[in-house]
Amino acid sequence: MDDIRPSAAQQALIDEFLDQNKLFLAPDPAIMENHRIEPRSAIEDELLNSGRIDAHKINEVRGLVVAALDESHTMIEQMGVAPGAKWGDMTTAIFTASGDLSMIAPHGVGGFAAAVFYPIKFINKYWANEPTVGVRDGDGFIHNDARYGGIHNTDQSMMMPVFWKGKLVCWLSATIHEGENGSCEPGGMPAAAESKYDEGLKMPPFRVAENGELKRDLVTFLQNSVRDPKLQLEDMKVRLHSVLRLRERILKVLEEHGEEALIATLRQHIEDVVEEVKRRIRELPDGTTRTVSFADSTLRENAMLKLNMAITVKGDRMIVDMRGSSPELLNRSINACQASFKTMLFTGYMQNIWPDLPFTMAVFTPFDFIFDDKSLINGSFETPQAMSLIPLFKTMTIACIPMAKLGYSLPHRYTATVAPQYDQPATLIYGGLTQHGEYVGNFCADINGMGQGGRAHRDGEHSVSPPFAAHCDLGEIELQEEDLPMIRLGAFTLAKDRVGFGKYRSGLGYEQIHTYRKSGLWGFMTGCSGSLFSSAQPLFGGYASPTYPLCKVKGINIFEVLKEKPELFSFDIIDIMNTQPFEGASYSTHDMGMTFELAAPGELYMMCQGSGGGYGDVLQRDPALVMKDIEEDLISHDTAREIFKVAFDPQTLMLDEAATQAARDDERKARLARGVPYDDFVKTWTTPEPPAHLPFMGCWDDPDEVYGVMMGQRVKMEGKALQSQFMLNPKDVQIAGLQAELKAAKDELEQCRQQSR
C-alpha cells in the first residue's frame, strides 16, 4: 500500500493553513493557566551570565523606571474622568519583552498590572507575527475582557510595546477601573447579567492606536457601545498619553544606559523576587493549613457558596488547593476565571503577608494551584463574570488565616499578623440622566474605605482602603455632586458597634446615606454579599464582622422634609430605621444584592461599609482600650459590658478594674460550663450532608464530593466532574410562591364553603 502521509513540505503547508484559519482565537489555556515567569530569553541569559551588568547599575536603572512609573500614574490621577481614575483605582506598569510583570507604580492597584501580563502574552503569541495585525513601534492595544486576563470587565487597559533599534525590549501598560461599559445595567458591574452577552464590552486585546494616535473609527465604535461616550473617549486619551509619557522616560533610560542595562534590570528584578519567595517558603514548617469562607448571595437570590482553601508548604514550594469550592453558576454574574483568582490572591499576599516585596507576579512562580474545572473561581469561558469581585475579594483576604497559622512560630515576620479585611464591594452603583442632561453609569468610591482586620499588636485601621490596594482613597463628595444628581446625606460616620470584636478589634466601616435630585431618571444598584453570613472572618478567637443590610426609605422626598421639618432627620441609619420619623414613608431592609432599580427623587438608600475580623479573645482586650472606644463613640455601653465584660460607671466612665476581672473570671467559668468534649460536640454538631432546606453549593466534608443547586433542586456530583449550575429566575420563583399561596387560600375558602353547606 502506498504511503499517503504528507511530506515534510506538505505538512508545513497544512500546519500554516490551519494556523492562519482558526475559527476563533479564544483565550489560550497555555497562557491563562500559567502564572509563572517565562524562561530567560537568549539575550537575558547572556547578560545575566556575562557579569557585564553590576548591581549598582541595576539599582540606578530600577530607580529611574520607578520614578517614570510614578509620574505616569500621577498623570492618570490628575487627568482621569472615571471615579476610579480620580481616587486611585488604576496603575501603570512595565513588563519584560516576553510579558512578565516587572514593576508597577509605587502607589497603584497592583492587581491591575498583574492581570495585564496575560493579554500581553496573548499579543506576543497571536498578533506579533499575524500579517493582518502585527506589533509595531507606536502601537497601542486596548483590552478589558477578564477571560483574556483581568479582574472584571470594568477595567480597561492600554498596552504599548517599546522598541529600541528595531527590537522589542519591553511592554508598558496603564489600567483604570472605568465603570460604565454598556452592560445590561449601568455602571459595568451588572448583578442581573444572566450570560456573558449581558456584560457589555468584552474586548480581547486589539490595536486601537497607531503611531501614538488613537484610531477614530475604533474609538467611535467603543463610544457607541457604552452609555457614557465622553468617559470612554477621555480616559482612552488619558491612558494612551500616560503610556506615551512613560515611553518617553524609558527611551531616555535606553539612551543613557543602553538596552542591556534595561533588559537586565527588568529580568534581574523578577528573578530576585522568585528566589526570595522560595527562601521565605523554606522558612515555613512543612504541612497543610485550611480555611473556608462563604458568599451568602448570588446577587439574585440567597445561597451558601463555599470557597474552600488549603495551603500546603513543601520545601520551597507552596500549593494552593481550591478543590471543593462551589460549582460555577451558568446564569449568574459572580463567576471568576482562575487567572483572575490568581491575580487577586497575589494582591492579598502582597498587601497582608509579604508587603515588603516588590509588586511583581513573579511572587507566585514558586506556587502551584489546584482547581476543580467549572468551579466558581475557575469558571468556563461561557459564564458571566461581571461581578467576580464577590468570590475574588473573599479568597484574597481569607489567605491571611492559613498563612498566619503557618507563620506564627517564625522568629522573623515580614509584617504584622492581621485578620482578614472586610471583603465586599459595599457601595452604590448608579445610572441615569444627570442634572446636566448626560447619561452616565458608574460606581461610588466608597468601596475604597473598607475596615481593616485586627492585628497581632493593635487594632485595625478604620475605613483604611479596599483589600486590593493600600493607596486608594475615598471620593470627594463635593466633586461628585458637581457632576451627578446624587446627594450624600451625612459625613463618613463610623458605624458604631458594627465591628469585628477581639483582643484587638477590627477597624470600623462607615455609613452611607444616598439620595438624588434634579434628575427625571435615576436609579441605584448594589452588588454585595454579607447580609446573612459574616464576610470577614476572625483570627485566633476573635469575632467575625457583623452582617450588613441594605435599608430603604421610600415614598418620601427628603428634601421637602429638610425644608419643612429638618429636626426629623438624624443622619443616622439605625435611628432612622428604628424610630421611622417620616410619616407615610415605607421602611424596609434587604440583602445587599440589589439589581438596578429606578428611584424617586428624595428617597433614601442606606448601607454600611463593613469592618474586618477581630484578632484574639475579647476577654484579653485591655479594659482601657474598651473605655477609649466608648469615649470615641465606637461602641455602646451594652457592647462593653456584654461582649468585653468590662464594668464601669455609666455616668463618669470610670473603669472598675476589680469588677471587670470578676466579670471576666465568671465568663471563663461559664464557657467551661457550656463546653463539651470535642468528640461529643462532633456527634451533636456534624451532619452527613447539608440541611435539606439550605441552598448550599460546595463540598460538605470531602472535597471530591460537591453539592449544587440545579433549577431549584439539590444535586451531588464528583469534584472532578462539576456540572454548571443553572438558577431559576427569581421572579419565576416569586410568582410560583404567590400562586401556591393563592391556591392554598382558594382551597381553604372552598373547604369553608363546603363545611357551611
Coordinates of C-alpha atoms in Angstrom, one line a residue, residues 200-602:
G200 CA -21.3 44.9 27.7
L201 CA -17.9 45.5 26.1
K202 CA -15.7 42.4 26.1
M203 CA -12.5 43.5 24.3
P204 CA -9.9 40.9 23.7
P205 CA -6.6 42.7 23.1
F206 CA -6.6 44.6 19.9
R207 CA -4.8 47.6 18.4
V208 CA -6.6 50.9 19.0
A209 CA -3.7 53.3 18.4
E210 CA -1.0 53.6 15.7
N211 CA 2.0 55.9 15.7
G212 CA 0.9 57.1 19.1
E213 CA -2.6 58.2 18.0
L214 CA -6.0 56.7 18.6
K215 CA -7.8 55.3 15.6
R216 CA -11.0 57.4 15.5
D217 CA -13.1 54.7 13.8
L218 CA -12.4 52.3 16.7
V219 CA -12.9 55.0 19.3
T220 CA -16.3 55.8 17.7
F221 CA -17.3 52.1 17.8
L222 CA -16.4 51.9 21.5
Q223 CA -18.2 55.1 22.4
N224 CA -21.2 53.8 20.6
S225 CA -21.2 50.7 22.8
V226 CA -21.5 52.5 26.2
R227 CA -23.8 54.9 28.0
D228 CA -21.1 57.5 28.6
P229 CA -19.2 58.2 25.4
K230 CA -17.4 61.1 26.9
L231 CA -16.0 58.9 29.6
Q232 CA -14.9 56.3 27.1
L233 CA -13.0 58.9 24.9
E234 CA -11.4 60.9 27.6
D235 CA -10.0 58.0 29.6
M236 CA -8.7 56.3 26.4
K237 CA -6.8 59.5 25.8
V238 CA -5.6 59.6 29.4
R239 CA -4.4 56.0 29.3
L240 CA -2.7 56.5 26.0
H241 CA -0.8 59.7 26.9
S242 CA 0.1 58.3 30.3
V243 CA 1.8 55.3 28.5
L244 CA 3.4 57.7 25.9
R245 CA 4.9 59.7 28.8
L246 CA 6.2 56.5 30.4
R247 CA 7.6 55.5 27.0
E248 CA 9.5 58.8 26.8
R249 CA 11.1 58.2 30.1
I250 CA 12.0 54.6 29.2
L251 CA 13.6 55.8 25.9
K252 CA 15.7 58.3 27.9
V253 CA 16.8 55.4 30.1
L254 CA 17.8 53.5 27.0
E255 CA 19.6 56.4 25.6
E256 CA 21.6 57.0 28.8
H257 CA 22.3 53.4 29.9
G258 CA 21.6 51.2 26.9
E259 CA 19.3 48.4 26.2
E260 CA 21.4 45.8 28.0
A261 CA 21.0 47.7 31.3
L262 CA 17.2 47.9 31.0
I263 CA 16.7 44.3 29.9
A264 CA 19.0 43.0 32.7
T265 CA 17.3 45.2 35.3
L266 CA 13.8 44.1 34.4
R267 CA 14.8 40.4 34.4
Q268 CA 17.0 40.5 37.5
H269 CA 14.3 42.2 39.4
I270 CA 11.8 39.4 38.9
E271 CA 14.4 36.6 39.4
D272 CA 15.5 38.1 42.7
V273 CA 11.9 38.1 43.8
V274 CA 11.4 34.4 42.9
E275 CA 14.5 33.4 44.9
E276 CA 13.4 35.5 47.9
V277 CA 9.9 33.9 47.9
K278 CA 11.4 30.5 47.8
R279 CA 13.6 31.3 50.7
R280 CA 10.6 32.6 52.7
I281 CA 8.6 29.5 51.9
R282 CA 11.5 27.3 53.1
E283 CA 11.3 29.1 56.5
L284 CA 7.8 27.9 57.0
P285 CA 7.0 24.5 58.5
D286 CA 6.0 21.8 56.0
G287 CA 2.4 21.0 56.3
T288 CA -1.2 22.0 55.4
T289 CA -3.5 24.6 56.8
R290 CA -7.1 25.0 55.8
T291 CA -9.9 27.6 55.8
V292 CA -13.3 28.1 54.3
S293 CA -15.4 31.1 53.5
F294 CA -18.9 31.6 52.1
A295 CA -20.6 34.1 49.9
D296 CA -24.3 34.2 51.0
S297 CA -25.8 35.6 47.8
T298 CA -25.6 35.1 44.0
L299 CA -26.8 38.8 43.9
R300 CA -30.1 37.4 42.7
E301 CA -31.0 35.0 45.5
N302 CA -29.6 33.9 48.8
A303 CA -27.4 30.9 48.7
M304 CA -24.3 29.5 50.6
L305 CA -21.5 29.4 48.1
K306 CA -18.4 27.7 49.6
L307 CA -14.8 28.8 48.9
N308 CA -12.6 26.0 50.1
M309 CA -8.9 26.8 50.6
A310 CA -6.0 24.5 51.7
I311 CA -2.4 25.8 51.6
T312 CA 0.4 23.3 51.7
V313 CA 4.1 24.0 52.2
K314 CA 6.7 21.5 50.8
G315 CA 10.2 22.7 50.9
D316 CA 10.4 25.8 48.8
R317 CA 7.0 25.2 47.0
M318 CA 3.6 26.4 48.1
I319 CA 0.4 24.7 46.9
V320 CA -2.9 26.4 47.0
D321 CA -5.7 23.9 46.7
M322 CA -9.2 25.3 45.9
R323 CA -11.0 22.0 45.2
G324 CA -14.4 21.6 46.8
S325 CA -15.4 25.1 46.1
S326 CA -18.9 26.0 44.8
P327 CA -19.6 25.0 41.2
E328 CA -19.9 27.8 38.6
L329 CA -23.3 29.4 38.0
L330 CA -24.2 29.4 34.3
N331 CA -26.7 32.3 34.6
R332 CA -25.3 34.4 37.4
S333 CA -22.6 37.1 37.1
I334 CA -20.4 36.2 40.1
N335 CA -18.1 33.6 38.5
A336 CA -14.4 34.2 38.1
C337 CA -11.7 32.5 35.9
Q338 CA -8.6 31.1 37.5
A339 CA -6.3 33.8 36.1
S340 CA -8.4 36.5 37.9
F341 CA -8.3 34.4 41.1
K342 CA -4.6 34.2 41.0
T343 CA -4.3 37.9 40.3
M344 CA -6.4 38.8 43.3
L345 CA -4.9 36.2 45.6
F346 CA -1.5 37.5 44.7
T347 CA -2.7 41.0 45.6
G348 CA -3.8 39.7 49.0
Y349 CA -0.4 38.2 49.6
M350 CA 1.3 41.5 48.7
Q351 CA -0.9 43.6 50.9
N352 CA -1.2 41.4 54.0
I353 CA 1.6 38.8 54.1
W354 CA 4.7 40.0 52.2
P355 CA 4.1 43.7 51.7
D356 CA 7.8 44.4 51.7
L357 CA 8.4 42.5 48.4
P358 CA 8.4 44.3 45.0
F359 CA 5.0 44.1 43.5
T360 CA 5.5 41.6 40.7
M361 CA 3.6 38.5 39.7
A362 CA 6.9 36.6 40.0
V363 CA 6.0 36.2 43.6
F364 CA 3.7 33.3 42.5
T365 CA 6.3 31.5 40.4
P366 CA 7.1 29.0 43.4
F367 CA 3.3 28.4 43.8
D368 CA 1.2 25.5 42.4
F369 CA -2.6 25.8 42.1
I370 CA -5.2 23.0 42.1
F371 CA -8.8 23.7 41.0
D372 CA -11.9 21.8 40.0
D373 CA -12.9 22.7 36.5
K374 CA -16.2 24.7 36.3
S375 CA -15.9 25.9 39.8
L376 CA -16.9 29.4 41.0
I377 CA -13.2 30.6 40.9
N378 CA -12.3 28.5 37.8
G379 CA -15.2 29.3 35.6
S380 CA -15.6 28.4 32.0
F381 CA -15.5 30.8 29.1
E382 CA -19.3 30.9 28.7
T383 CA -20.1 32.0 32.3
P384 CA -20.8 35.7 33.1
Q385 CA -18.1 37.2 35.3
A386 CA -19.1 40.8 35.6
M387 CA -19.4 40.6 39.5
S388 CA -16.4 38.3 40.0
L389 CA -15.5 40.5 42.9
I390 CA -17.8 38.5 45.2
P391 CA -15.7 35.4 45.4
L392 CA -12.4 37.1 44.5
F393 CA -12.4 39.6 47.4
K394 CA -13.2 36.7 49.7
T395 CA -10.4 34.4 48.5
M396 CA -7.8 37.2 48.5
T397 CA -8.5 38.0 52.2
I398 CA -9.0 34.6 53.7
A399 CA -5.5 33.6 52.8
C400 CA -4.5 35.6 55.9
I401 CA -5.8 32.8 58.1
P402 CA -3.8 29.8 56.9
M403 CA -0.7 31.9 56.4
A404 CA -1.0 33.3 60.0
K405 CA -1.0 29.7 61.2
L406 CA 2.0 28.7 59.1
G407 CA 4.0 31.8 60.1
Y408 CA 3.0 32.1 63.7
S409 CA 6.1 30.3 65.0
L410 CA 8.6 32.2 62.8
P411 CA 11.1 34.3 64.8
H412 CA 11.0 36.9 62.0
R413 CA 7.9 38.1 60.2
Y414 CA 7.6 40.4 57.3
T415 CA 4.6 42.3 58.5
A416 CA 2.1 42.3 61.4
T417 CA -0.2 39.3 61.5
V418 CA -3.6 40.6 60.6
A419 CA -7.1 39.2 60.5
P420 CA -9.0 39.4 57.2
Q421 CA -10.1 42.8 56.0
Y422 CA -13.7 43.5 55.1
D423 CA -14.1 41.9 51.6
Q424 CA -17.2 43.1 49.8
P425 CA -17.8 46.0 47.4
A426 CA -20.2 47.8 49.7
T427 CA -21.1 50.8 47.6
L428 CA -23.8 52.1 45.4
I429 CA -23.6 51.7 41.6
Y430 CA -25.7 54.4 39.9
G431 CA -27.0 55.3 36.5
G432 CA -29.4 57.6 34.7
L433 CA -29.6 61.2 33.4
T434 CA -27.6 63.8 35.2
Q435 CA -28.6 67.4 36.1
H436 CA -26.5 68.4 33.0
G437 CA -28.6 66.2 30.7
E438 CA -25.9 63.5 30.2
Y439 CA -26.4 59.7 30.5
V440 CA -23.9 58.1 32.9
G441 CA -23.4 55.0 34.9
N442 CA -20.6 54.2 37.4
F443 CA -19.8 53.4 41.0
C444 CA -19.1 55.4 44.1
A445 CA -15.6 55.3 45.5
D446 CA -17.0 54.2 48.9
I447 CA -15.5 50.8 48.1
N448 CA -12.1 52.3 48.9
G449 CA -12.8 52.6 52.6
M450 CA -13.1 49.0 54.0
G451 CA -12.3 48.3 57.6
Q452 CA -9.0 46.5 58.3
G453 CA -8.9 43.4 60.4
G454 CA -7.5 43.4 63.9
R455 CA -3.7 43.0 64.1
A456 CA -1.5 41.0 66.4
H457 CA -0.2 44.1 68.1
R458 CA -3.0 46.7 67.8
D459 CA -6.5 47.5 66.5
G460 CA -7.2 47.6 62.8
E461 CA -7.5 50.9 61.0
H462 CA -10.9 52.4 60.3
S463 CA -12.1 52.6 56.7
V464 CA -8.5 52.2 55.6
S465 CA -8.6 51.0 52.0
P466 CA -10.0 48.4 49.7
P467 CA -8.4 44.9 50.1
F468 CA -7.0 45.2 46.6
A469 CA -4.8 48.3 47.2
A470 CA -3.4 50.1 50.1
H471 CA -3.2 53.5 48.4
C472 CA -6.8 54.1 47.0
D473 CA -8.8 56.9 48.5
L474 CA -12.4 57.8 49.1
G475 CA -14.2 60.2 46.7
E476 CA -14.7 63.8 47.4
I477 CA -18.4 64.2 47.8
E478 CA -18.5 67.8 46.7
L479 CA -16.8 66.9 43.4
Q480 CA -19.3 64.0 42.9
E481 CA -22.2 66.4 43.4
E482 CA -20.9 68.8 40.8
D483 CA -21.2 66.0 38.2
L484 CA -24.1 63.9 39.4
P485 CA -27.6 64.5 40.9
M486 CA -26.7 62.2 43.8
I487 CA -26.6 63.7 47.3
R488 CA -24.7 62.2 50.2
L489 CA -26.6 63.0 53.4
G490 CA -24.2 63.0 56.3
A491 CA -20.4 62.6 56.6
F492 CA -18.4 59.4 56.7
T493 CA -19.9 58.4 60.1
L494 CA -18.2 55.4 61.6
A495 CA -20.7 52.5 62.1
K496 CA -20.9 52.3 65.9
D497 CA -20.9 48.7 67.3
R498 CA -20.7 47.2 63.8
V499 CA -17.2 45.8 64.2
G500 CA -15.2 42.6 64.5
F501 CA -14.6 42.3 68.2
G502 CA -11.4 40.8 69.7
K503 CA -8.3 41.3 71.8
Y504 CA -7.7 43.8 69.0
R505 CA -10.8 44.9 67.2
S506 CA -11.0 45.5 63.5
G507 CA -11.3 48.9 62.0
L508 CA -14.8 50.2 61.6
G509 CA -16.6 50.9 58.3
Y510 CA -18.9 53.9 57.8
E511 CA -22.5 54.7 57.0
Q512 CA -23.7 55.8 53.5
I513 CA -27.0 57.6 53.1
H514 CA -27.7 58.5 49.5
T515 CA -30.5 60.1 47.6
Y516 CA -30.7 62.3 44.4
R517 CA -32.5 65.4 43.0
K518 CA -32.6 67.4 39.8
S519 CA -33.0 64.4 37.5
G520 CA -36.0 62.8 35.9
L521 CA -34.4 59.4 35.5
W522 CA -32.1 57.9 38.1
G523 CA -31.5 54.6 39.8
F524 CA -29.2 52.6 42.0
M525 CA -28.0 49.0 42.4
T526 CA -25.7 47.2 44.9
G527 CA -23.5 44.2 44.3
C528 CA -22.6 42.8 47.7
S529 CA -22.9 39.7 49.8
G530 CA -22.6 39.5 53.6
S531 CA -26.1 40.4 54.7
L532 CA -26.8 37.0 56.2
F533 CA -23.4 35.4 56.8
S534 CA -20.3 37.3 58.0
S535 CA -18.0 38.4 55.3
A536 CA -14.7 39.0 57.2
Q537 CA -13.6 36.1 59.3
P538 CA -11.7 36.5 62.6
L539 CA -8.4 35.2 63.6
F540 CA -7.2 33.3 66.8
G541 CA -10.5 33.6 68.7
G542 CA -11.9 37.0 67.6
Y543 CA -15.4 37.8 66.3
A544 CA -16.2 38.0 62.6
S545 CA -17.6 41.1 61.1
P546 CA -21.3 41.7 61.5
T547 CA -23.8 41.3 58.7
Y548 CA -25.0 44.4 56.9
P549 CA -28.4 45.0 55.3
L550 CA -29.4 47.5 52.6
C551 CA -32.0 49.9 54.0
K552 CA -34.5 51.9 52.0
V553 CA -36.9 54.7 52.9
K554 CA -39.4 55.0 50.0
G555 CA -42.4 57.2 49.4
I556 CA -40.9 60.4 50.7
N557 CA -38.9 63.4 49.3
I558 CA -36.3 64.0 52.0
F559 CA -35.6 67.5 50.6
E560 CA -39.1 68.6 51.4
V561 CA -38.7 67.1 54.9
L562 CA -35.4 69.0 55.4
K563 CA -37.1 72.2 54.2
E564 CA -40.1 71.9 56.5
K565 CA -39.0 69.8 59.5
P566 CA -35.2 69.4 59.4
E567 CA -35.3 68.2 63.0
L568 CA -36.8 64.9 61.9
F569 CA -33.6 63.8 60.1
S570 CA -30.9 62.4 62.3
F571 CA -28.2 61.4 59.7
D572 CA -28.0 58.0 61.4
I573 CA -29.2 54.8 59.7
I574 CA -30.1 52.9 62.9
D575 CA -32.0 55.9 64.3
I576 CA -33.9 56.4 61.0
M577 CA -34.9 52.7 60.7
N578 CA -35.8 52.3 64.4
T579 CA -37.8 55.5 65.0
Q580 CA -39.2 55.7 61.5
P581 CA -39.6 59.5 61.8
F582 CA -41.2 60.3 58.4
E583 CA -44.9 59.8 58.3
G584 CA -46.3 58.0 55.3
A585 CA -42.9 56.6 54.3
S586 CA -42.2 52.9 53.8
Y587 CA -39.2 51.4 55.6
S588 CA -37.6 48.2 54.5
T589 CA -34.4 46.2 54.8
H590 CA -32.9 43.9 52.2
D591 CA -29.8 41.9 51.4
M592 CA -27.2 44.0 49.6
G593 CA -27.5 42.1 46.3
M594 CA -29.9 44.6 44.7
T595 CA -30.2 44.7 40.9
F596 CA -30.7 48.1 39.3
E597 CA -33.9 49.9 40.2
L598 CA -35.2 53.3 39.4
A599 CA -35.8 55.6 42.4
A600 CA -37.8 58.7 43.0
P601 CA -36.1 62.0 44.0
G602 CA -35.5 62.3 47.7

